[in-house]
XYZ file of C-alpha atoms in Angstrom:
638
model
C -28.755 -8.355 40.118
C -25.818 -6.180 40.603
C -24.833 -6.100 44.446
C -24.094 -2.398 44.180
C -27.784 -0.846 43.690
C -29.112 -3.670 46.709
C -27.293 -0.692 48.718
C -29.559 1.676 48.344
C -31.550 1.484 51.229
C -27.904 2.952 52.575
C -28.229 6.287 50.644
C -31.422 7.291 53.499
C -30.522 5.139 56.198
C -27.101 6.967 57.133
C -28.761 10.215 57.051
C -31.446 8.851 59.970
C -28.980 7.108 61.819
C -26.746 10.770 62.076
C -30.410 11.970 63.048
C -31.010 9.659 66.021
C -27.625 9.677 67.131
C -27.237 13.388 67.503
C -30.642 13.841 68.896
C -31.289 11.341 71.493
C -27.313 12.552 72.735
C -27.126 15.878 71.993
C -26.789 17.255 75.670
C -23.645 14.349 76.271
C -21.549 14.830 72.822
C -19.350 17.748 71.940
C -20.415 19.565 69.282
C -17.031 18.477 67.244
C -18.257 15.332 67.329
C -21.882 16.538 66.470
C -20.747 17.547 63.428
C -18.568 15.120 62.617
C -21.632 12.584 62.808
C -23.933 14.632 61.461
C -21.640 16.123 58.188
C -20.364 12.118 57.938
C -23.412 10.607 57.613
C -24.586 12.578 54.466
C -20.847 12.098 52.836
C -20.941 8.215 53.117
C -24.539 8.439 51.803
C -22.792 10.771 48.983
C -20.033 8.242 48.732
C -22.624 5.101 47.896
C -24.512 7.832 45.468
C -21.745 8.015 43.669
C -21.726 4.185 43.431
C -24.790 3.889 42.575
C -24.926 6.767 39.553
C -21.908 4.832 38.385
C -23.660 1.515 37.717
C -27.263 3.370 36.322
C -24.685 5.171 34.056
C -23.724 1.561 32.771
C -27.028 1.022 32.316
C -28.507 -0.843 35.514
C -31.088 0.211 37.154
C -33.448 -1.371 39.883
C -36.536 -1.390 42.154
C -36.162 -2.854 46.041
C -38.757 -3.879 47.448
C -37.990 -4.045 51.087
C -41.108 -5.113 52.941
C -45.247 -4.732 52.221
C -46.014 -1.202 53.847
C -50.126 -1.641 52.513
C -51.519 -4.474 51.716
C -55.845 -4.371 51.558
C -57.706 -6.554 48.951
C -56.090 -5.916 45.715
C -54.212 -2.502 46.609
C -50.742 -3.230 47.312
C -47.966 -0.867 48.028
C -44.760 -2.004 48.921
C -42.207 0.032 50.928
C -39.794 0.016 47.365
C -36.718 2.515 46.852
C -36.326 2.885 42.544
C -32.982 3.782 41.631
C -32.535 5.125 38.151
C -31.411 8.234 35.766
C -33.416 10.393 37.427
C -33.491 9.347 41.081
C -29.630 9.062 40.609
C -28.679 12.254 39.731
C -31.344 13.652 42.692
C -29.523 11.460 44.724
C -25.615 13.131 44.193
C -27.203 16.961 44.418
C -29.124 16.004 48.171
C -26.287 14.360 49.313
C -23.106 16.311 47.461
C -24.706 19.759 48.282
C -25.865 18.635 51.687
C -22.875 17.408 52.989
C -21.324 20.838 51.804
C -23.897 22.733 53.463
C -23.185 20.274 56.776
C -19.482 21.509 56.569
C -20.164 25.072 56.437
C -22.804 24.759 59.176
C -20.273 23.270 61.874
C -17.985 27.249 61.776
C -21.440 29.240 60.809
C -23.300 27.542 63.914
C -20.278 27.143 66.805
C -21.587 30.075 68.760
C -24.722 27.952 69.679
C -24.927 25.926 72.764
C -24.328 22.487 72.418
C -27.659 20.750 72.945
C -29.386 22.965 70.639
C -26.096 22.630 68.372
C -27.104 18.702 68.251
C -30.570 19.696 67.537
C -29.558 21.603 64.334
C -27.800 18.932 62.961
C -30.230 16.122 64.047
C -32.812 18.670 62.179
C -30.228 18.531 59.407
C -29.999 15.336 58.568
C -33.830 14.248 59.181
C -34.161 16.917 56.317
C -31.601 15.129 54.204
C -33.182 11.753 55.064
C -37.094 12.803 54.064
C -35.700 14.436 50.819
C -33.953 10.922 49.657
C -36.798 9.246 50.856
C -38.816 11.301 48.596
C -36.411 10.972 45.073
C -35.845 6.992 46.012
C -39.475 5.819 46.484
C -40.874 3.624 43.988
C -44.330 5.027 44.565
C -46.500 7.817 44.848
C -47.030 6.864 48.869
C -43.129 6.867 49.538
C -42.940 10.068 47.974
C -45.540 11.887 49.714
C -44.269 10.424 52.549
C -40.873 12.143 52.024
C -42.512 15.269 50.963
C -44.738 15.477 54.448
C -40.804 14.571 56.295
C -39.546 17.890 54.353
C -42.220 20.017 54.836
C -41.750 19.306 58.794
C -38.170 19.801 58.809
C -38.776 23.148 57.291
C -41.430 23.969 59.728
C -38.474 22.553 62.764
C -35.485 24.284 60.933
C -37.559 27.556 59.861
C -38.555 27.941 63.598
C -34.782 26.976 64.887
C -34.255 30.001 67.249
C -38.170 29.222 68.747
C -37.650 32.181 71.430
C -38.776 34.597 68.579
C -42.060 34.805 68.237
C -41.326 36.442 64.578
C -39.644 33.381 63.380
C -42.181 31.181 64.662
C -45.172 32.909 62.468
C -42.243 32.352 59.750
C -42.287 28.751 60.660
C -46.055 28.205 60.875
C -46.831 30.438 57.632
C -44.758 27.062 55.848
C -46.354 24.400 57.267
C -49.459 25.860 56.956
C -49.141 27.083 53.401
C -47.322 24.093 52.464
C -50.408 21.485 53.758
C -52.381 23.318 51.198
C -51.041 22.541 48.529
C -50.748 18.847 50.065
C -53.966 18.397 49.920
C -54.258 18.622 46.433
C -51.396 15.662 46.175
C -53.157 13.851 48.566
C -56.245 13.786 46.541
C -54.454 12.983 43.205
C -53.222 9.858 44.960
C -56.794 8.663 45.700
C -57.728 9.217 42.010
C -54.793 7.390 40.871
C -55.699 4.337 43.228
C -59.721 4.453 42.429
C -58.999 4.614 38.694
C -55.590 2.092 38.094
C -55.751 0.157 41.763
C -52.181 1.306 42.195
C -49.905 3.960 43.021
C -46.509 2.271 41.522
C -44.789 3.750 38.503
C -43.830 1.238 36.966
C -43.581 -3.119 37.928
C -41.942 -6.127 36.128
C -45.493 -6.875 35.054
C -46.744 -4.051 33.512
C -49.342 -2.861 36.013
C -47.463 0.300 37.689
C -49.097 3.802 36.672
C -46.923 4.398 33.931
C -47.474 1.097 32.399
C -51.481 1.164 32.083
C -51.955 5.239 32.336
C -53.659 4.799 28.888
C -56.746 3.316 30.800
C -57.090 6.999 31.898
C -59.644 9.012 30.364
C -58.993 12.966 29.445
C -60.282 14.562 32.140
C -58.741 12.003 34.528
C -55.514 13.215 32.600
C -56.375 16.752 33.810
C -57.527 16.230 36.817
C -54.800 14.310 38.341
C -52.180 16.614 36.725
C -53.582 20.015 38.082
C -54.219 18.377 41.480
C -50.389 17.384 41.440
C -49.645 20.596 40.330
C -51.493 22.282 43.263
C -49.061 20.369 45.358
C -46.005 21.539 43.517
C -47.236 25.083 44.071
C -47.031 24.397 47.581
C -43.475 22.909 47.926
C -41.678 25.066 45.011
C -43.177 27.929 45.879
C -45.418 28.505 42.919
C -48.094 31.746 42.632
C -50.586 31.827 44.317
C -48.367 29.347 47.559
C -45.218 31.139 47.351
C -45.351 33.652 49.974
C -43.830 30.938 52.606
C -40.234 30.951 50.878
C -38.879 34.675 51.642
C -40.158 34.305 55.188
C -38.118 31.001 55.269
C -35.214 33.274 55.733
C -36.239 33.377 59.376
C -33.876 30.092 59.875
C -29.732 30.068 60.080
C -28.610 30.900 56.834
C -26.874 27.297 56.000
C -30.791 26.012 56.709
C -31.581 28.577 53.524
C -29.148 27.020 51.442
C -30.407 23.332 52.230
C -33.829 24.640 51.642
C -33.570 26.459 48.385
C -30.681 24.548 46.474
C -30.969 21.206 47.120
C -33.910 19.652 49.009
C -37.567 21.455 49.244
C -38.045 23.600 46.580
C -36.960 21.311 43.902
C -39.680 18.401 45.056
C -42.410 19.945 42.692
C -40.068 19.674 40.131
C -39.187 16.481 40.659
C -42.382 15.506 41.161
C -43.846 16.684 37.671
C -40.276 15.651 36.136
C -41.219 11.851 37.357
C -44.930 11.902 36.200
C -43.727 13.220 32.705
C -46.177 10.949 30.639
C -49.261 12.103 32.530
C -48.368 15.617 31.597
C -47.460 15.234 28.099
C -51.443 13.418 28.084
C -52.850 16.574 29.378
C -51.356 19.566 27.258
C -54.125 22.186 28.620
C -52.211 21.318 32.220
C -48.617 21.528 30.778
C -50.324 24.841 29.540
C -51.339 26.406 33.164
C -47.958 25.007 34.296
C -45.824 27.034 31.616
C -47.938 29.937 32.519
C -47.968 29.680 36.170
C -44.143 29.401 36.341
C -43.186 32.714 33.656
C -45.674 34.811 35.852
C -43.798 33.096 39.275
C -40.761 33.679 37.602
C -41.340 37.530 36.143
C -43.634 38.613 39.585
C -40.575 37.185 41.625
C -38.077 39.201 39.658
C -39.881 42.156 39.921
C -40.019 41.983 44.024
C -36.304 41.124 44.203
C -34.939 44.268 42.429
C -36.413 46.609 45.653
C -35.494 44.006 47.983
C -32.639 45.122 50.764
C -31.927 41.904 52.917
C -29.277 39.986 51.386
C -31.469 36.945 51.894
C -34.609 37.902 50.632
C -33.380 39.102 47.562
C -31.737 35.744 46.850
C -35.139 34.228 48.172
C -37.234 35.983 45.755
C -34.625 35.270 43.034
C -34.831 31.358 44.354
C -38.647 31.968 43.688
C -37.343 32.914 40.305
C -35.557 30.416 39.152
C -38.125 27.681 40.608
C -40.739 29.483 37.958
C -37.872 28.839 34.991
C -37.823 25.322 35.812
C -41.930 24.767 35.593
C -41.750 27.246 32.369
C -39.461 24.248 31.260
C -41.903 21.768 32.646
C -45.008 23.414 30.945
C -43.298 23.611 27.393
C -42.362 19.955 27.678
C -38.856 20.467 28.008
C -38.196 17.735 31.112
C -34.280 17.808 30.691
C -33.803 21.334 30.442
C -35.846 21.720 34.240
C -33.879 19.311 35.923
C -30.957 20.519 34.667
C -31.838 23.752 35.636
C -32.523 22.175 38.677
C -28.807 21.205 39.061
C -27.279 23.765 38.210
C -29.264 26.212 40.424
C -28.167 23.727 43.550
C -25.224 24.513 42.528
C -24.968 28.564 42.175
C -27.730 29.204 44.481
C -26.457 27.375 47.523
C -22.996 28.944 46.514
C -25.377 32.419 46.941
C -26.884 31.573 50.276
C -23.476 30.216 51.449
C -21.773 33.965 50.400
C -24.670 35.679 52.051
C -24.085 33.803 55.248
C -20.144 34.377 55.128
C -21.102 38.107 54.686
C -23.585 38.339 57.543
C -20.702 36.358 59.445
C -18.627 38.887 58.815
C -20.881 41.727 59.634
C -21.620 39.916 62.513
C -25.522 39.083 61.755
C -25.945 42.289 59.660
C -28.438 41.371 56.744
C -29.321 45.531 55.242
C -27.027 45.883 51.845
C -27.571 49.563 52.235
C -25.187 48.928 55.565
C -22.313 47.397 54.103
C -20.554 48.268 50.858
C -16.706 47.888 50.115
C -16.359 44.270 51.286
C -14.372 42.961 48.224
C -11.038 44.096 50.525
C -12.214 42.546 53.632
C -13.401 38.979 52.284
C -11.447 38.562 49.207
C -12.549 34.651 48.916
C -16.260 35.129 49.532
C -16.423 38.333 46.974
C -14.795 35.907 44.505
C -17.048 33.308 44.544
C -20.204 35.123 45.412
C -19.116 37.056 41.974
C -19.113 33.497 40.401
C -22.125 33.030 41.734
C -23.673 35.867 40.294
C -22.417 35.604 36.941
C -23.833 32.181 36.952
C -27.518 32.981 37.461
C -27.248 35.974 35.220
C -26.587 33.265 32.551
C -23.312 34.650 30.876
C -21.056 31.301 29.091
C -19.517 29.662 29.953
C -21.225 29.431 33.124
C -23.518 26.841 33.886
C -26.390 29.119 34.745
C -26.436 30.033 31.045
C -26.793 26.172 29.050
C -29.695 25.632 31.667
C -31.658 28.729 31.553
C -31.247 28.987 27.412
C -31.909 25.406 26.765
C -35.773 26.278 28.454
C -35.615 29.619 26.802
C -35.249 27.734 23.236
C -37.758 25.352 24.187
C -40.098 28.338 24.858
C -39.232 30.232 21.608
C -40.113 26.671 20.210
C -43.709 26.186 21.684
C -44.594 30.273 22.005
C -42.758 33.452 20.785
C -43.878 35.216 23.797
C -42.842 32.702 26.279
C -39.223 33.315 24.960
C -39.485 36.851 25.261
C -41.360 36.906 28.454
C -38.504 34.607 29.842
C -36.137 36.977 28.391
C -37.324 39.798 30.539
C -36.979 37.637 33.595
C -33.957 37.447 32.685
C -32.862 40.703 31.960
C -34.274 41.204 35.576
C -32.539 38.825 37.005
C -29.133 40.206 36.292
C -30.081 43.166 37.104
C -30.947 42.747 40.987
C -28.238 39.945 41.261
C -25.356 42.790 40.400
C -27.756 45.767 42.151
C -27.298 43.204 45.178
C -23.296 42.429 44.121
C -22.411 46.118 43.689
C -24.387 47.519 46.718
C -22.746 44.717 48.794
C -18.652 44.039 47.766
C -18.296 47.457 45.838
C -18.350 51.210 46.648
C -17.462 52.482 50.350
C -17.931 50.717 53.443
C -21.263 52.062 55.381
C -21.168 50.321 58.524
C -20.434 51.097 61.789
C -16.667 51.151 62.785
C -16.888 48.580 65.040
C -18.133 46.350 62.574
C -15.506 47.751 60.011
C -12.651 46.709 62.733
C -13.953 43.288 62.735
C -13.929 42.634 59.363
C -12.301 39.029 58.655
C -12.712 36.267 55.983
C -14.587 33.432 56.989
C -12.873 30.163 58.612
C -11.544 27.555 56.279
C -14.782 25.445 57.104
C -17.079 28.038 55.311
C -14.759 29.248 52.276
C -13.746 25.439 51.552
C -17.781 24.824 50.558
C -17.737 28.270 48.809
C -14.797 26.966 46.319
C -16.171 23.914 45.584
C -20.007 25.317 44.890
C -17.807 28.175 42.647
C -15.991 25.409 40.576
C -19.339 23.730 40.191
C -20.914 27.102 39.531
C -18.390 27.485 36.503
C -18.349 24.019 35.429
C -21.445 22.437 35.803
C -23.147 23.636 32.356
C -20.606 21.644 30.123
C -22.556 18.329 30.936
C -25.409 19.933 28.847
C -23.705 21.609 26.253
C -26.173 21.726 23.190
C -25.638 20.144 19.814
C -25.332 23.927 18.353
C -21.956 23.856 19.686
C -20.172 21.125 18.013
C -19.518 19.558 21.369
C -20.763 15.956 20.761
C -24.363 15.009 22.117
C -25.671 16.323 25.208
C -24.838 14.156 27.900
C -27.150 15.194 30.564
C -30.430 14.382 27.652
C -28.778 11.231 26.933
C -28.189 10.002 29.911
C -32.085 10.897 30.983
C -33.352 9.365 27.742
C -34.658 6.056 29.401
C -37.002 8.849 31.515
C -38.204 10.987 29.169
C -38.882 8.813 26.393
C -42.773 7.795 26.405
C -43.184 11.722 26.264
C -40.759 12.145 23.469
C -43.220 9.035 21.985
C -46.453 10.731 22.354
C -45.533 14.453 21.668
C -43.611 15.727 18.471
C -40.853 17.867 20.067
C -40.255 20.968 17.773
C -36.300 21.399 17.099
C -34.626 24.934 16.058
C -32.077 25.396 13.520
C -28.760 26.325 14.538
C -28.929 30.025 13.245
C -32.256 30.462 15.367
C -30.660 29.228 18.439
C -27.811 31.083 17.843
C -29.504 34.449 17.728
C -31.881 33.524 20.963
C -28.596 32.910 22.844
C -26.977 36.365 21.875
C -30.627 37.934 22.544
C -30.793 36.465 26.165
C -26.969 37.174 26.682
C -26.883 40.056 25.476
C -29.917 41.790 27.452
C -28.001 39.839 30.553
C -24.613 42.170 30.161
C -26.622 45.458 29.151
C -28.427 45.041 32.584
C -25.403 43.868 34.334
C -23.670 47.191 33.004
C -26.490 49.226 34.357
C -26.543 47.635 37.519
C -23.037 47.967 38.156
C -22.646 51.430 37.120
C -25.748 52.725 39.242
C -24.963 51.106 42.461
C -21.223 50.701 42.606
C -20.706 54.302 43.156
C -24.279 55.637 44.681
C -26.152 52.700 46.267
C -29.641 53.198 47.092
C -29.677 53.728 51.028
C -32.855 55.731 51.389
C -36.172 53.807 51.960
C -37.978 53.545 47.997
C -40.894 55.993 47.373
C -43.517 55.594 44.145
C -43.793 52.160 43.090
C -40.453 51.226 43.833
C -42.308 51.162 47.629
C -45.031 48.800 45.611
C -41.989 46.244 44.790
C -40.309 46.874 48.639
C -43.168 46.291 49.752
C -44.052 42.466 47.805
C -47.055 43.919 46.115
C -48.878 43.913 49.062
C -49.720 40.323 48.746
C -49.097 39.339 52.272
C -51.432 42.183 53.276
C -53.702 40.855 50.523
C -54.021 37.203 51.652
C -54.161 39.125 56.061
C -56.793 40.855 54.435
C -58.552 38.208 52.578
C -58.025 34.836 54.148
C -56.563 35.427 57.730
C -58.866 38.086 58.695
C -62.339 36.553 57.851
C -61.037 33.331 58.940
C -60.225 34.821 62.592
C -63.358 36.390 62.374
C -65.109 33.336 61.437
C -63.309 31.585 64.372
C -64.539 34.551 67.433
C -67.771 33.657 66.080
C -67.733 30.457 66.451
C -66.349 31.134 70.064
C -68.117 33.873 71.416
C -71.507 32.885 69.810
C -72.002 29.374 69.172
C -69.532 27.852 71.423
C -70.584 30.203 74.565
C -74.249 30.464 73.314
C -75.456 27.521 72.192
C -72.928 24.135 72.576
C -71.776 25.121 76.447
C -75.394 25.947 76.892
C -76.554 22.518 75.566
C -73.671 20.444 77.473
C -73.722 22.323 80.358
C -77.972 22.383 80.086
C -77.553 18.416 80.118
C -75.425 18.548 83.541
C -77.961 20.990 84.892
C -80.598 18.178 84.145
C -78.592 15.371 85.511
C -78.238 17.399 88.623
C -81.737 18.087 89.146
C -82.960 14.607 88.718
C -80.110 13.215 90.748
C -81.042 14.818 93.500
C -84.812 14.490 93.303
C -84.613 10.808 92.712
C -82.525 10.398 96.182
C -85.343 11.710 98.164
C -87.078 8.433 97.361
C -84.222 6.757 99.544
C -85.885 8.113 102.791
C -84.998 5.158 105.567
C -88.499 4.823 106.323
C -90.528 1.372 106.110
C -93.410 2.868 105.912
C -92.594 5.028 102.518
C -91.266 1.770 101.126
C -94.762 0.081 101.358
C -96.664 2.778 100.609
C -94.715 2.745 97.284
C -94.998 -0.795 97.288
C -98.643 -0.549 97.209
C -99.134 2.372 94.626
C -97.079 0.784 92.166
C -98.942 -2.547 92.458
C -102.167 -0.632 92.025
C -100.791 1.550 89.096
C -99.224 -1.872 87.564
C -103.525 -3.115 87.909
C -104.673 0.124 86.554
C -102.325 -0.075 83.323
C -103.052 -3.869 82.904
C -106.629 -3.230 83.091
C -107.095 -0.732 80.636
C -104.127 -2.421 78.081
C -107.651 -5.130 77.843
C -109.378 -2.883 77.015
């Protein structure tokens, strides 16, 4: 066995060790140091990444089994890290965009105090540690494991500044909403061990799930697949469990980045992406996945061109995206989702990092309709936030565009109206991306003066991740440049092959002709510049600084689905809960407990009378009880 891949119990364990160190001494080191540890930690776990994507790349792969974590009859589930294609190329987005996002965080953070400094990044890297634990396990347990660590780092990072009450509903509204959808995992995993008496993908032997998943009837097939699905609602943020993600934005910007480009959201999709052969089994779930994610992705859209937070437009577009990627998913298209998957890390966290040089700037000003004219002021971030943009508007040769048309094609391939469903989305898309470019870098400053005197660029520490994320941003796409092109094969599909191929096995995958993909990539790019046209020439001169009116309120407002589910859900349930207090709990349990003392109390003190001091009392009770011992004897012969 190669010694290389016996390292990759390093890839997580760096990550925890920067998490204990900065969090048992937080209060004693300086927060140089802090971040030094912390931002260190996830390079050298970047650094062996690398190492390790070389070797899979040559072809090796491997499963470490590092000790027995259950062990009862005939169930056995070791504690086992898998490194292969997939898990690989998981590993160098956590790790590569995380340790960017660590960099950025030591400028964008200094202003805090030092212990809760140390807390941020020990938060930080715990994140970055559940998130590989989740790609690397060998097993559904190892994974769900990692996917409870993220969903508490989210609920610890989302409620960071824990003095507002505001973010701590935030906080609680994504644990909560996230356990939901947990539940459902949860339960898959017990059907998985009750029907195959194991939970491991794959073994040497043959026994792992994906070696004896043909014992599996159909409706175990469905079954399992939805209930995973329910889960990957949950953590990618999935109608009807999204409503968590925009009030994410609660956290420090860098902690949106994390969350959105390269750790939580994309879980669901890896999730799915890994159990690829139980999906292809059960097309009527690959169905209500496809469908779930284009009505995600177009309902999303639709919010985020009213939005007027900086953030929450680029959360509802994150929302977005995620619902491209299970379109992808649904229409068996496993390659094009994760690398739409990559791609995003790549543009979106170059997004969130803008957004949070911006608000730097504007010193914690997050209203569009209060800025304007910045492309002067913050020449580097304008640049690459422009990059960004472009990107996820999917215009070549950026990378958003080989992504997002590879799972349009494989929609126009299973549905015509997924295509031009998708196609809307996307027109949307670029729409509110330059609506929010235009109202933001272009146009006439409309903030204060005082915030207008302090305009600066951000520190070298912020703009240094914002050129590398750009140059990704740009790049990225060529690693899945499609056949049409005359480019060679695809390298990313290739290199995933060894993943992939059981469903490629068990489901004929429809192919286009070159002059049909062709047209659907002038169609999707073409509908992309017409809106990005619009959008710039509507808000670069006259940005939209009133509050909406009509339905354009409808969109500000979400649809009203968090009034929906207050109205639905939280009301009835608090309801529910004064009942139980006010009327059972007060009425009938306190009144049983307390009815029990009462007794107890009573008796207590009418058996102590008995305990008189008096001689005589004691054999005059001597002699009844003889005579009522006689009396019961006699008649018992009788």
């Amino acid at each position: 066995m190669n010694n290389v891949l016996q390292l990759v119990w390093l890839v997580p364990f760096f990550p925890l060790v920067g998490f204990l160190i900065n969090g048992l001494f937080r209060k004693q080191l300086s927060k140089s140091l802090i971040s030094i540890i912390g931002s260190g930690m996830v390079l050298a776990s970047f650094v062996v990444s690398v190492l390790l994507f070389t070797e899979v790349k040559n072809g090796n792969t491997h499963v470490a089994n590092l000790f027995d974590f259950i062990s009862f009859g005939s169930l056995s589930i070791p504690f086992a890290f898998q490194i292969d294609q997939l898990s690989s190329l998981f590993l160098l987005i956590i790790t590569g965009v995380g340790f960017l996002i660590h960099v950025y965080s030591a400028a964008y953070m200094h202003e805090e105090r030092n212990d809760h400094f140390g807390r941020y990044f020990c938060y930080l890297n715990l994140f970055v540690f559940s998130m590989l634990l989740l790609v690397l396990g060998a097993n559904y347990v190892i994974m769900f494991i990692g996917w409870e660590g993220v969903g508490l780092c989210s609920y610890l990072l989302i409620g960071y500044w824990f003095k507002n009450t505001e973010y701590n509903n935030a906080a609680k509204k994504a644990f909560i909403m996230n356990r939901i959808g947990d539940l459902g995992f949860l339960i898959a995993i017990f059907w998985l061990i009750a029907k195959l008496g194991t939970v491991t993908y794959t073994t040497p032997e043959g026994t792992g799930v994906f070696d004896v998943f043909n014992k599996l009837t159909r409706t175990d097939y469905i079954g399992i697949t939805l209930l995973l699905f329910v889960g990957a609602t949950g953590k990618s943020a999935q109608l009807p469990l999204y409503t968590w993600l925009p009030d994410a934005m609660a956290g420090p910007t860098p902690v949106s980045a994390l969350i959105h480009a390269a750790t939580m959201v994309t879980a669901g999709i890896y999730m799915i992406a890994r159990s690829n052969i139980l999906y292809t089994m059960a097309p009527e779930t690959q169905s209500v996945v496809a469908a779930i994610g284009l009505a995600t992705a177009l309902f999303a859209a639709t919010i985020a061109i009213k939005q007027n937070d900086i953030k929450k437009v680029l959360a509802y577009s994150t929302v977005s995206q995620l619902g491209y990627m299970f379109l992808g998913l649904g229409v068996g298209a496993y390659t094009g989702a994760v690398f739409h998957v990559m791609t995003h890390a790549f543009f979106k966290a170059l997004l969130f990092l803008g957004a949070g040089s911006v608000i730097h700037a504007m010193h914690h000003e997050q209203d569009i309709r209060n800025m304007g004219g910045l492309k002067k002021h913050l020449p580097v971030t304008h640049l690459t936030f422009l990059i960004g943009c472009i990107a996820i508007a999917g215009i070549p040769p950026f990378s958003g565009f080989f992504s997002k048309d590879e799972i349009l094609a494989a929609a126009f391939a299973k549905d015509h109206l997924y295509y031009y469903l998708g196609v809307a989305g996307a027109l949307m898309t670029a729409f509110y991306m330059f609506r929010l470019y235009a109202t933001t870098f272009l146009g006439k400053f409309r903030g204060t003066e005082e915030q207008k005197h302090h305009l600066h660029e951000s520190p070298a520490a912020m703009t240094i991740p914002l050129i590398v994320l750009a140059i990704l941003s740009i790049a990225g796409g060529f690693i899945g440049m499609p056949e049409v092109f005359n480019m060679g094969e695809h390298k990313l599909e290739h290199f995933l092959a060894p993943i992939f191929e059981a469903s490629a096995s068990y489901k004929e995958v429809p192919h286009l002709d070159h002059e049909t993909e062709y047209m659907l990539m002038g169609i999707s790019v073409g509908v992309a510049v017409l809106a990005i046209l619009v959008a710039l020439f509507r808000y670069s001169k006259k940005p939209e600084v009133h509050e909406p009116a009509g339905f354009g309120k409808v969109l500000a407002d979400k649809w009203y689905i968090d009034e929906l589910y207050q109205f639905i859900i939280v009301k009835p349930m608090q309801w529910f809960a004064r009942f139980l207090n006010n009327i059972i709990e007060k009425n009938f349990i306190d009144w049983l407990i307390n009815g029990v003392g009462r007794t107890v109390n009573y008796t207590s003190r009418q058996v102590r009378l008995l305990q008189s001091g008096l001689v005589g009392n004691y054999v005059l009770l001597m002699v009844l009880s003889m005579l009522a011992l006689f009396v019961v004897k006699f008649f018992l012969k009788k």
